[in-house]
XYZ file of C-alpha atoms in Angstrom:
618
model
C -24.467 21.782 -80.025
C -25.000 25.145 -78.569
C -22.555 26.345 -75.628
C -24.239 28.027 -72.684
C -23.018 29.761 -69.669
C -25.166 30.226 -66.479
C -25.165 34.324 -65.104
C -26.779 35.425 -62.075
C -28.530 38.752 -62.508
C -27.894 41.057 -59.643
C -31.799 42.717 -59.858
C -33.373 39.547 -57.397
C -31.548 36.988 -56.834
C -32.456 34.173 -59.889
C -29.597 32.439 -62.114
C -30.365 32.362 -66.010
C -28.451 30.439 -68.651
C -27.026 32.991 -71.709
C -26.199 31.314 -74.954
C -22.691 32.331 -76.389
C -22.473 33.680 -79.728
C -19.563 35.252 -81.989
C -15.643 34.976 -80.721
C -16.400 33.900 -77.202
C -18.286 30.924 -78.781
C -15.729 29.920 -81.333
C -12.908 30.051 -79.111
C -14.324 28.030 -76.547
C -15.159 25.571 -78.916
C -11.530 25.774 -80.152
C -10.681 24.367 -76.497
C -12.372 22.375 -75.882
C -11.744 20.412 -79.274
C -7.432 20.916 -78.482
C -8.625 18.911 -74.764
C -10.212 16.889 -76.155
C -7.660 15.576 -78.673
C -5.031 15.755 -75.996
C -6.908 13.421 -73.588
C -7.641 10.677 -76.154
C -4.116 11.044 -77.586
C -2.609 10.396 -74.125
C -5.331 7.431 -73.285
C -4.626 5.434 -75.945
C -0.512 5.668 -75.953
C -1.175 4.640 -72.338
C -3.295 1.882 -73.561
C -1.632 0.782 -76.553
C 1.314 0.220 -73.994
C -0.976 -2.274 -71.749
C -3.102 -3.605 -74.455
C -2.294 -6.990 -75.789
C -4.490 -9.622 -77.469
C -3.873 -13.132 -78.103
C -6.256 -14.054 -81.099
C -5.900 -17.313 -81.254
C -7.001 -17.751 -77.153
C -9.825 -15.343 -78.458
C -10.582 -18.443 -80.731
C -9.670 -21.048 -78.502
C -12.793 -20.346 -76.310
C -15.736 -21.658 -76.110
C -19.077 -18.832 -75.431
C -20.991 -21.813 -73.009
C -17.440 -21.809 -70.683
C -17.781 -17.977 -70.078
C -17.583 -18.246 -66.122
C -14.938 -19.910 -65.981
C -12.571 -17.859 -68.481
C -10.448 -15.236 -67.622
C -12.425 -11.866 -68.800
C -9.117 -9.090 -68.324
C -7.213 -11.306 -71.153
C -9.881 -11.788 -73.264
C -10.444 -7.619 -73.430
C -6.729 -7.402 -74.272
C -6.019 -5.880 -70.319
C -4.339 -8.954 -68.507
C -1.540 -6.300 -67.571
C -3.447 -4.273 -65.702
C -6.226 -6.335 -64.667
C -7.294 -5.117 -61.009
C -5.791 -1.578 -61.764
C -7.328 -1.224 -64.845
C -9.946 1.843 -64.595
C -13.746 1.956 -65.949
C -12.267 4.114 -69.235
C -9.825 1.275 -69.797
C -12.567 -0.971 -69.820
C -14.444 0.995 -71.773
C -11.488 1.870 -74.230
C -10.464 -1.315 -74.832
C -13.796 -2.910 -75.279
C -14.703 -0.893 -78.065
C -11.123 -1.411 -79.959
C -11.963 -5.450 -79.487
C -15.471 -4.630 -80.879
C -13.707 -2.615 -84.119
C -11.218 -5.493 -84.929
C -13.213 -8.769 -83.600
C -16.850 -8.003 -84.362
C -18.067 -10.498 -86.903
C -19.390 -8.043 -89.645
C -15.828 -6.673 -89.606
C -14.334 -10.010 -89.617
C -16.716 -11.104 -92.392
C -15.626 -8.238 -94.548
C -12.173 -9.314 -94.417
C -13.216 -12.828 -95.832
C -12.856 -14.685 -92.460
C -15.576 -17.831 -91.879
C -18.219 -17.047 -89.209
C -19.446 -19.350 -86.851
C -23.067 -18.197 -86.407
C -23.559 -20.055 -83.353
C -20.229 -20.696 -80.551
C -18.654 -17.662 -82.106
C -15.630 -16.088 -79.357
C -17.275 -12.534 -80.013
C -19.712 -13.497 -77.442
C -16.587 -14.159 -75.011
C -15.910 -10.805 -75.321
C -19.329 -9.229 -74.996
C -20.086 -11.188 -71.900
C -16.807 -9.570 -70.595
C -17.387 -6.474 -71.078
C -21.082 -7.035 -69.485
C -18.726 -8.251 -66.137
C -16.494 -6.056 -66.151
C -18.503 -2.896 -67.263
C -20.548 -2.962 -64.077
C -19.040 -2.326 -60.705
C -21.236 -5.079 -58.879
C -20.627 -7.892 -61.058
C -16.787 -6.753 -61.492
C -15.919 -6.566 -57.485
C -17.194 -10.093 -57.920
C -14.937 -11.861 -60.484
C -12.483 -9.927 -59.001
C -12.541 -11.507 -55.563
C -12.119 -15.104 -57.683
C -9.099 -13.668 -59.645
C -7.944 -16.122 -61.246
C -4.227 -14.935 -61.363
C -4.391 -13.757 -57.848
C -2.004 -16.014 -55.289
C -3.784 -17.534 -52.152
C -0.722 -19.364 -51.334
C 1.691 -18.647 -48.366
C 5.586 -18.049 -48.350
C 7.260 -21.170 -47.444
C 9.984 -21.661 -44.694
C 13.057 -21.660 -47.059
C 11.552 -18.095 -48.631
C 11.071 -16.541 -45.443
C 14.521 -17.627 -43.684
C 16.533 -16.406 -47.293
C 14.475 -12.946 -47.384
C 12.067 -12.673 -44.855
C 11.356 -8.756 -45.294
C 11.254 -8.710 -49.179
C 8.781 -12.106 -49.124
C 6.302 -10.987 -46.406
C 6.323 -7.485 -48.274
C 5.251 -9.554 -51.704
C 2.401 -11.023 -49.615
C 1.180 -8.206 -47.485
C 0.903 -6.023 -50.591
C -0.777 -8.433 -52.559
C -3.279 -9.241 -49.933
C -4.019 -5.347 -49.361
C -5.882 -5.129 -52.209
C -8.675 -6.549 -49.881
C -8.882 -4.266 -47.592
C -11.957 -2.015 -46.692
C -9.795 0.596 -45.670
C -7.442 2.470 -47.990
C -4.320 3.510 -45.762
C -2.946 0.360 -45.437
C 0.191 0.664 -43.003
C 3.483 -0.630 -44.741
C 5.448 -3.561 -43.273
C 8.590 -2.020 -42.884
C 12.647 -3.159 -42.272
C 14.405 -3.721 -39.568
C 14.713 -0.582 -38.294
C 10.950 0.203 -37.852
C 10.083 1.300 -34.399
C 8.032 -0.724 -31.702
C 4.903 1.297 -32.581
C 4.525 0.823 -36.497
C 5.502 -2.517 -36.379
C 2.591 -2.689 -33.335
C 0.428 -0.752 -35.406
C 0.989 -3.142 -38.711
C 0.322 -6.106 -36.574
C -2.926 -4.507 -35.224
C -4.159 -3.916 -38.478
C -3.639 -7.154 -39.992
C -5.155 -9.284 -37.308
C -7.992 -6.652 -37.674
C -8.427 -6.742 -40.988
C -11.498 -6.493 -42.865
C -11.938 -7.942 -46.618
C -14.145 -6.499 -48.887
C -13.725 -10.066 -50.905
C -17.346 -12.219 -51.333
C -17.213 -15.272 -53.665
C -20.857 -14.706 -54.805
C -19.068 -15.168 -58.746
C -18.548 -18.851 -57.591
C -22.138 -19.534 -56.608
C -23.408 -22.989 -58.449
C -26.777 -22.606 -59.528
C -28.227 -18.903 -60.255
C -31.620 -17.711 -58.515
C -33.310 -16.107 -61.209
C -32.993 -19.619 -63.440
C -35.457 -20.785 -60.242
C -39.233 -21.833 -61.682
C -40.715 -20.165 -58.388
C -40.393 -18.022 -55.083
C -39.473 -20.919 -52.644
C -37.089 -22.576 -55.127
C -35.244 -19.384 -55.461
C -34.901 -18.639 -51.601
C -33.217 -22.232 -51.686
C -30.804 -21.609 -54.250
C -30.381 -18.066 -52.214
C -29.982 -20.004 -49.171
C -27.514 -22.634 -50.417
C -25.339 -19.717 -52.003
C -25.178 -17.848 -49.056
C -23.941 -20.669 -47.019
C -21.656 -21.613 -49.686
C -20.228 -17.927 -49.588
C -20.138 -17.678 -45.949
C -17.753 -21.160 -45.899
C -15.359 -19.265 -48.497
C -15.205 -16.343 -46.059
C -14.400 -18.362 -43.116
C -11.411 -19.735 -45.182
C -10.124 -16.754 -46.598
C -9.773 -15.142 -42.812
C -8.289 -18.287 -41.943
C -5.844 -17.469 -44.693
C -4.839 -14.066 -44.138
C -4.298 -15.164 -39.905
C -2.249 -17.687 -40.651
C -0.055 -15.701 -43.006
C -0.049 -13.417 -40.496
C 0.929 -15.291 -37.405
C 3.505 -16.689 -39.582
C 4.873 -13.692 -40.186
C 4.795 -12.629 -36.620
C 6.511 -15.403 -35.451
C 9.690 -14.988 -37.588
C 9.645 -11.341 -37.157
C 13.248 -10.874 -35.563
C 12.183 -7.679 -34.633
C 9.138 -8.839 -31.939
C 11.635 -10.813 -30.436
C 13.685 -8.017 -30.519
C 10.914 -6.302 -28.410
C 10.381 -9.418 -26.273
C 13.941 -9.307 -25.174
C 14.031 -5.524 -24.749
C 10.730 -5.742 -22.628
C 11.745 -8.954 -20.567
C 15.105 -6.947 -19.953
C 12.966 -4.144 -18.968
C 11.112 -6.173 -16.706
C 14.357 -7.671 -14.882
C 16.082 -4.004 -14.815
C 12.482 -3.118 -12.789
C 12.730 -6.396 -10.543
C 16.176 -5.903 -9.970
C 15.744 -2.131 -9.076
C 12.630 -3.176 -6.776
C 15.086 -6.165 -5.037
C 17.657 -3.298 -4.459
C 15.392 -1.434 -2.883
C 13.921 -3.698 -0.941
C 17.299 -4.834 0.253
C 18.126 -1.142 0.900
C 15.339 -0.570 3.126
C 15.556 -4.197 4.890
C 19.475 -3.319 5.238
C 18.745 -0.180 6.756
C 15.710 -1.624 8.958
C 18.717 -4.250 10.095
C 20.909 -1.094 10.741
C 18.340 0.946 12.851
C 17.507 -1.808 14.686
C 21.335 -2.711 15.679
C 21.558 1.262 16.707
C 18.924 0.937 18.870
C 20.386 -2.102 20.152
C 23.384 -0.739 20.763
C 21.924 2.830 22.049
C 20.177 0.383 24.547
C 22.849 -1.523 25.285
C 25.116 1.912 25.849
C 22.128 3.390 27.896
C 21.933 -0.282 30.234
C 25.657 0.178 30.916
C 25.075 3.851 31.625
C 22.509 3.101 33.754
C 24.449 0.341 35.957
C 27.399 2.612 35.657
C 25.376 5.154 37.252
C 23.789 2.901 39.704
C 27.257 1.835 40.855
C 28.517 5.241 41.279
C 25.376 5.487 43.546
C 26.197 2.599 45.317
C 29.937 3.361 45.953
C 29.340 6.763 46.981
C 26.544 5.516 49.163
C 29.448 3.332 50.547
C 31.918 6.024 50.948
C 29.399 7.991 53.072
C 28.293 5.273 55.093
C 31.911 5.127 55.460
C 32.719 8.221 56.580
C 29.899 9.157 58.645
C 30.511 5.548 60.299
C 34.237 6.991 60.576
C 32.996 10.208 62.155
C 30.435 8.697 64.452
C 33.182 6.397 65.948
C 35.624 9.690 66.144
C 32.746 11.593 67.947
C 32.307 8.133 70.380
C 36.041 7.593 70.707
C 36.711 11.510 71.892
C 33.667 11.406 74.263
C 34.938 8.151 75.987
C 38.422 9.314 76.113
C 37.138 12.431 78.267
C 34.445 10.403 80.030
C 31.262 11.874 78.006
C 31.978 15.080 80.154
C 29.885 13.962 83.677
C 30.584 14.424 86.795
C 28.636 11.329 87.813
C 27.238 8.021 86.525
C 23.937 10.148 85.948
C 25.384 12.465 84.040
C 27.498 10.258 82.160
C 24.906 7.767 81.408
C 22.608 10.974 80.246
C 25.651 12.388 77.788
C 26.061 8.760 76.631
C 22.828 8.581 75.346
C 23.195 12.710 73.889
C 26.206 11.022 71.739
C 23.879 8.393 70.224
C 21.237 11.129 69.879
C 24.084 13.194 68.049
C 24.880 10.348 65.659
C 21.763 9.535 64.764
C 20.593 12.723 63.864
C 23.716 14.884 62.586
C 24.745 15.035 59.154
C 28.195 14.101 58.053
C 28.913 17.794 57.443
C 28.083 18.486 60.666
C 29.575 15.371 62.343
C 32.570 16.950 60.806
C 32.476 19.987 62.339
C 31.773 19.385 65.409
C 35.008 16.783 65.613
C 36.695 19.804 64.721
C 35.451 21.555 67.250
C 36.180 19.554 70.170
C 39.645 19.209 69.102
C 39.618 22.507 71.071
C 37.001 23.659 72.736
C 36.000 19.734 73.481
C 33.429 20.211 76.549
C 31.454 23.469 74.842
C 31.021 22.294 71.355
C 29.833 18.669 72.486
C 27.068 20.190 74.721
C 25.967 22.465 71.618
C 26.001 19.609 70.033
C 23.433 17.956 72.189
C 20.951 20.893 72.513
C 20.967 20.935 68.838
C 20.183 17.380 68.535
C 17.493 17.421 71.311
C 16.040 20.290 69.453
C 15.726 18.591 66.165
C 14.082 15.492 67.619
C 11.320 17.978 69.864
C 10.319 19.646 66.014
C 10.638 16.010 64.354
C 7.943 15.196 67.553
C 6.072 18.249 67.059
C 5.494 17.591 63.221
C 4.471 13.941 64.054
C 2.047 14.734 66.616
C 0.373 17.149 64.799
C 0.125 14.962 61.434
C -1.231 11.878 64.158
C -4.124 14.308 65.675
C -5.077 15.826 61.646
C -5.625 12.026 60.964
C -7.856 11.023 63.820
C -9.989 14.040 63.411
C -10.291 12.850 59.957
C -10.915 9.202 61.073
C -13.995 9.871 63.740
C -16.522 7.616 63.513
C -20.447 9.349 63.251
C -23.139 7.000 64.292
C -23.619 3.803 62.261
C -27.048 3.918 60.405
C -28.041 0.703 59.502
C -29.981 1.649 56.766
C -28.244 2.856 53.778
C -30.000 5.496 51.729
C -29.065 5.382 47.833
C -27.336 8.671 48.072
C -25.058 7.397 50.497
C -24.405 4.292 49.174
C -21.476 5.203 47.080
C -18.580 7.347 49.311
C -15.142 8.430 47.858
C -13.649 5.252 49.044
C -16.673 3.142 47.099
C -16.205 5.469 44.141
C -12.608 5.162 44.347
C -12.686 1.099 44.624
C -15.263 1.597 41.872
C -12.099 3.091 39.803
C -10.042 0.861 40.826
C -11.760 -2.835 40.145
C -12.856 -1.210 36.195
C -9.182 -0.873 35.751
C -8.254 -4.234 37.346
C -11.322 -5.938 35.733
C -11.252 -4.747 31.966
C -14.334 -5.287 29.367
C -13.876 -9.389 28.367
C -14.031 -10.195 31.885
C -16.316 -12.947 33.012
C -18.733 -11.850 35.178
C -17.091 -8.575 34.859
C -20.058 -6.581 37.351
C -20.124 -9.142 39.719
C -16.262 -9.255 40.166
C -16.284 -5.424 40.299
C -19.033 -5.683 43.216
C -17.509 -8.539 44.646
C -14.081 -6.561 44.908
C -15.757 -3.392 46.424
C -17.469 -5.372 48.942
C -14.790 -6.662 50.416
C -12.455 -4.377 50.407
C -14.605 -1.728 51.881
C -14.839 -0.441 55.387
C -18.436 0.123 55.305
C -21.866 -2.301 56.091
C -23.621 -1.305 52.481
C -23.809 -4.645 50.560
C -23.101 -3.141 46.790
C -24.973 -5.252 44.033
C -23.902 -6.004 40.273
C -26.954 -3.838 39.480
C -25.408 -0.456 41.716
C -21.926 -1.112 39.941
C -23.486 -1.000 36.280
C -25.940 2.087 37.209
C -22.653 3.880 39.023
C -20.667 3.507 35.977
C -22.898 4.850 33.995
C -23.420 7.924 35.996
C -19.980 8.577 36.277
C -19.194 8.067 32.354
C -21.952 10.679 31.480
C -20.619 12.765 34.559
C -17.871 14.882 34.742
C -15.883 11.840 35.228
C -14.869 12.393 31.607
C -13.395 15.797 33.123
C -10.918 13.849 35.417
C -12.866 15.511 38.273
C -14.011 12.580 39.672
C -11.149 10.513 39.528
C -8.730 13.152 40.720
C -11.181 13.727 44.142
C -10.705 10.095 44.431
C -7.390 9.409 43.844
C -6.708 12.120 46.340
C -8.874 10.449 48.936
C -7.092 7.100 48.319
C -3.949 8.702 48.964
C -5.044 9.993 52.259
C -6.038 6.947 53.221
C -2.887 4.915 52.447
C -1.204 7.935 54.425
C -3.513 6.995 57.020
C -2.859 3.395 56.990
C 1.150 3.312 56.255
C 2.513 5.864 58.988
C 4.152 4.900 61.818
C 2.887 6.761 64.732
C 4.967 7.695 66.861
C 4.170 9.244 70.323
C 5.985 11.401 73.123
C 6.300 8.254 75.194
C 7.893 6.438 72.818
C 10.773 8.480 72.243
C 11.138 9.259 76.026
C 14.079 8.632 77.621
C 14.440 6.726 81.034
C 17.067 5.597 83.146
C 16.010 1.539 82.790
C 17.039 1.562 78.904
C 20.346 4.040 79.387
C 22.350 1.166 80.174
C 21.045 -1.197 77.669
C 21.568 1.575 74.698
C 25.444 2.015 76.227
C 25.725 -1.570 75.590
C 24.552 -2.201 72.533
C 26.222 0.924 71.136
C 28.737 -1.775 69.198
C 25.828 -3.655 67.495
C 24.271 -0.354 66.592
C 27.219 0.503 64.914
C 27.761 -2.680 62.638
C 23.912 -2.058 61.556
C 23.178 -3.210 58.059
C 21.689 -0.444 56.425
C 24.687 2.297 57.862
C 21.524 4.921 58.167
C 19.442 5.575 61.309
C 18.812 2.265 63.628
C 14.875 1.476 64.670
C 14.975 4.421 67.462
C 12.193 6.937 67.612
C 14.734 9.540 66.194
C 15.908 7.315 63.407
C 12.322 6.662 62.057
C 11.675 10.119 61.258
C 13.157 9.884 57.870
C 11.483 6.336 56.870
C 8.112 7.376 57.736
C 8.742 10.225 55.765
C 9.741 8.023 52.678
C 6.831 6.029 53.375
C 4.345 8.848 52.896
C 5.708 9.500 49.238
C 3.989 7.873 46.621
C 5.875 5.821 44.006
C 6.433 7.506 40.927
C 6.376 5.783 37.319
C 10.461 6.190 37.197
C 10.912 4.250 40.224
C 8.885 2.011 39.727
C 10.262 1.528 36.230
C 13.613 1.391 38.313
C 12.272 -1.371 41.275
C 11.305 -3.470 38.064
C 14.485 -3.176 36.568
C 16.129 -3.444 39.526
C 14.574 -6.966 40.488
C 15.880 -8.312 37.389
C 18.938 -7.199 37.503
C 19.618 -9.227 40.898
C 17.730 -12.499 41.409
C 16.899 -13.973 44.521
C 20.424 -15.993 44.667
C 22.221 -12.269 44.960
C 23.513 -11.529 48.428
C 22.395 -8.702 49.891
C 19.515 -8.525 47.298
C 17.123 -5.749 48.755
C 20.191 -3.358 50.076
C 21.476 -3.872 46.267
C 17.963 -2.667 44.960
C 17.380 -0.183 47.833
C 20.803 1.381 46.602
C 19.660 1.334 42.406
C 16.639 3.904 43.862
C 17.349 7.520 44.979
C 15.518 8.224 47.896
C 14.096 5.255 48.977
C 14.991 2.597 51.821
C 15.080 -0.883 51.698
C 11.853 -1.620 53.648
C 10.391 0.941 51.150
C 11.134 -1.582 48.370
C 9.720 -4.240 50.446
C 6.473 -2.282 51.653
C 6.141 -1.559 47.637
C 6.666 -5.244 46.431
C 3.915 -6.580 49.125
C 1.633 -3.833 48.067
C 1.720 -4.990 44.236
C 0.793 -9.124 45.947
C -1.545 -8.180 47.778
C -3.149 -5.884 44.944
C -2.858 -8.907 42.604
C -4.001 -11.307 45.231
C -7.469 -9.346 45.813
C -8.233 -9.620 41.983
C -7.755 -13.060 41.820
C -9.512 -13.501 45.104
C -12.302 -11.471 43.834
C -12.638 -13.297 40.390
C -12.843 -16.715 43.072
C -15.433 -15.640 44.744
C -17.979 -14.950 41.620
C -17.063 -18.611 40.431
């Protein structure tokens, strides 16, 4: 046989095939002779080691049973069986031919059997096992393979070397080659996860077509051979079903003695309660310190209340001491100006300097009550008729200031001409617009009959003749919430106006005449000089003097402190409390008790309207 090497000729680009001749041939030749020899020395050592053949099984057989024998023993490889490669096959088939054939045997003088002879055993062996098709399926019917399971006493004795046994048996199945291993007890959570995964995933290459009954091509014609095709299939199909059923069950049984999942299980349930336990603490923690805020805050209030009445009292008493001590100096200043007759000459003049001393008490300070009983210590006569033109000149500006604010408000408060018929544009004044504001915020959206309240309330609590309709109210709104009412322009004109008007309607006026003083009432204010000084309130008594600094309280509106403090105040005394409204007066700076009073009837009577103007739409 001639020996040829391929070379590729660099002119073009073409391969042609050179014969070798002279020492290049004979020393390949040489090589591959030495190989040769070297390969079929090694291969049969290796297969005279697993070779073994039982002659008289070989004669023990019977050529018609051929399915059912086992083909590996009877070609002398029952060692290696499903590791035994195509060579081995191949090897060992032709030894069996060399010692079993019958010419061979013949020549030795052994009796043929022409007919059941156990050389066609071996033949039809080699025909199975020679071809890959027919040899994947005897082997999936090995029968020296184990289909059984590990019992309870093997697995509790040696659970890791048992289950090994099995696994590695059983992984001769498998469609995929890198079976993972099953591993000790010191595997970690993810092989052991990743065995498990596998094996309840597992996919056999095993198909029990070598066990089919009847064959196809022994079938007469086409539709009895799709029946015997269809009958094998479903027999095949059955064996499948039952050798997955097999391999689960071997491995749930191994994963429910597997000390180390329930090794896992505990680690993971401990896990669990170490996370459920943190997220207790926590919540514990943040309810604990919800608990302590909230007692803070309690106690911050309850420090602040206490702070508050503290303060109040101090109020109070000092209010007390200086009703006290102006009452002390007022009765000094009477006391000196009896003892030197109140400085007349006459019953005129004394009656006349008798009513300057009540003038002087009623409008001096304590400061300057003070000073002026200093004063007339020495210089008695001088100082007290000082005294008294100061005092008349503080009640002329007092006058002068409430004359002038009395004429600014009935400038302001002229009448024009009544015009019976209202235009549209003067339909809606400040004072409408401003009870317009007013009823929206007393009468919020959910109310029923909302527009008809709102009209209901203008209408009756204006000073005009237009009758205002639901319709007017709705349109009015409208304009003013696409005005610059959004501006605050709008509501600030008319809360302006509104508080001109409750100026208007809340001052006292006082006149010249009123505060005039005549001989008839001298007498009658010498002798109720007593009562005047045991008055309640320890301030100014109702004179024309005194009222100056009411009226002026009056005009002030409330602010959202004090009337946080009048709310507070009410519930701090209830109506059983002596004294109640001098007790409240005293928790407000800078506002009277019949301010407290005027304020509380204000808030009925506000409340009153609403309900009275809900009343009327029903």
């Amino acid at each position: 046989m001639l020996d040829f090497v391929e070379v590729v000729c660099r002119i073009g680009t073409y391969c042609r095939k050179v014969e070798r001749v002279g020492p290049a041939y004979l020393n390949s030749k040489k090589k591959q002779q030495s190989d040769h020899i070297e390969r079929s020395e090694s291969d049969e050592k290796l297969l005279n080691d697993d070779f073994e053949v039982d002659v008289n099984y070989l004669k023990s057989l019977d050529p018609k049973e051929w399915k059912n024998q086992d083909h590996y023993k009877i070609l002398g490889l029952e060692k290696l069986r499903f590791d035994a490669t195509d060579d081995d096959i191949r090897r060992a088939y032709r030894r069996m031919v060399l010692q079993h054939h019958p010419d061979k045997r013949k020549a030795k003088g052994e009796e043929i059997k022409t007919d059941d002879d156990y050389f066609t055993c071996i033949t039809k062996a080699y025909e199975t096992l020679g071809t890959p098709k027919t040899r994947r399926s005897f082997d999936s019917v090995d029968p020296e393979f184990d289909d059984s399971l590990p019992t309870q006493a093997e697995i509790e004795s040696s659970f890791f070397e048992i289950f090994k046994k099995y696994f590695d048996l059983n992984a001769r199945w498998s469609e995929k080659k890198s079976v993972p291993p099953f591993g000790d007890m010191n595997s970690t959570r993810e092989d052991v996860e990743r065995f498990y995964s596998f094996w309840y995933d597992f996919k056999s290459w095993r198909e029990f077509s070598y066990l089919d009954e009847e064959d196809k091509e022994k079938g007469q014609d086409r539709d009895e051979r799709r029946w015997i095709e269809k009958e094998n299939k479903v027999a095949r199909i059955k064996r499948k079903k039952e050798e997955m059923m097999r391999i689960r069950a071997l491995v749930d049984l191994a994963y429910n003695n597997d000390k180390r999942i329930q090794k896992f299980k505990n680690e993971e349930k401990e896990r669990k309660l170490a996370a459920k336990r943190a997220k207790m603490d926590a919540v514990q923690a943040q309810k604990a310190e919800q608990e302590r805020a909230v007692r803070e805050a309690q106690l911050a209030k309850e420090r602040a209340e206490k702070a508050e009445q503290k303060r109040i009292e101090q109020i109070r008493i000092e209010r007390e001491q200086a009703k006290k001590a102006i009452k002390k100096e007022r009765k000094l200043l009477r006391d000196k100006a009896k003892e030197n007759n109140y400085f007349g000459n006459n019953d005129k003049d004394v009656l006349k300097n008798m009513e300057g001393v009540e003038k002087i008490c009623e409008t001096f300070s304590l400061t300057e009550l003070q000073e002026l009983n200093k004063k007339m210590e020495n210089l008695a006569k001088d100082s007290f008729f000082l005294a008294l033109k100061k005092a008349d000149l503080k009640i002329k500006a007092e006058l002068e200031e409430v004359n002038q604010t009395q004429n600014k408000c009935k400038s302001a408060t002229k009448s024009e001409p009544v015009i019976k018929e209202v235009k549209k544009t003067e339909l809606w004044s400040n004072e409408n617009v401003q009870l317009l504001i007013k009823a929206v915020n007393l009468f919020p959206a959910g109310t029923s009959q909302r527009w008809d309240v709102i009209a209901s309330f203008i209408n009756q609590h204006s000073t005009g003749e237009a009758n205002i309709t639901a319709r007017d109210v709705l349109n009015k709104a409208k304009a003013l919430q696409h005005s610059d009412f959004s501006k605050n322009t709008l509501k600030t004109q008319a809360n302006a106006t509104a508080f001109e008007n409750f100026e208007k309607s809340k001052k006292e006026v006082v006149t010249s005449s009123d505060i005039t003083v005549n001989t008839e009432i001298s007498s009658e204010i010498a002798g109720n000089s007593e009562s005047k000084e045991n008055h309640t309130n320890g301030n100014i008594p109702a004179s024309t003097a005194g009222n100056t600094k009411s009226s002026k309280t009056a005009l002030k509106a409330w602010t959202k402190e004090e009337q946080a403090l009048l709310e507070q105040a009410i519930k701090t005394y209830p109506i059983s409390t002596p004294d109640r409204w001098d007790r409240i007066a005293e928790c407000i700076p800078n506002r009277s008790k019949k301010d407290c009073l005027r304020r509380v009837k204000e808030l009925v009577e506000l409340v009153n309207s609403k309900k009275e103007a809900q009343q009327l739409v029903k």
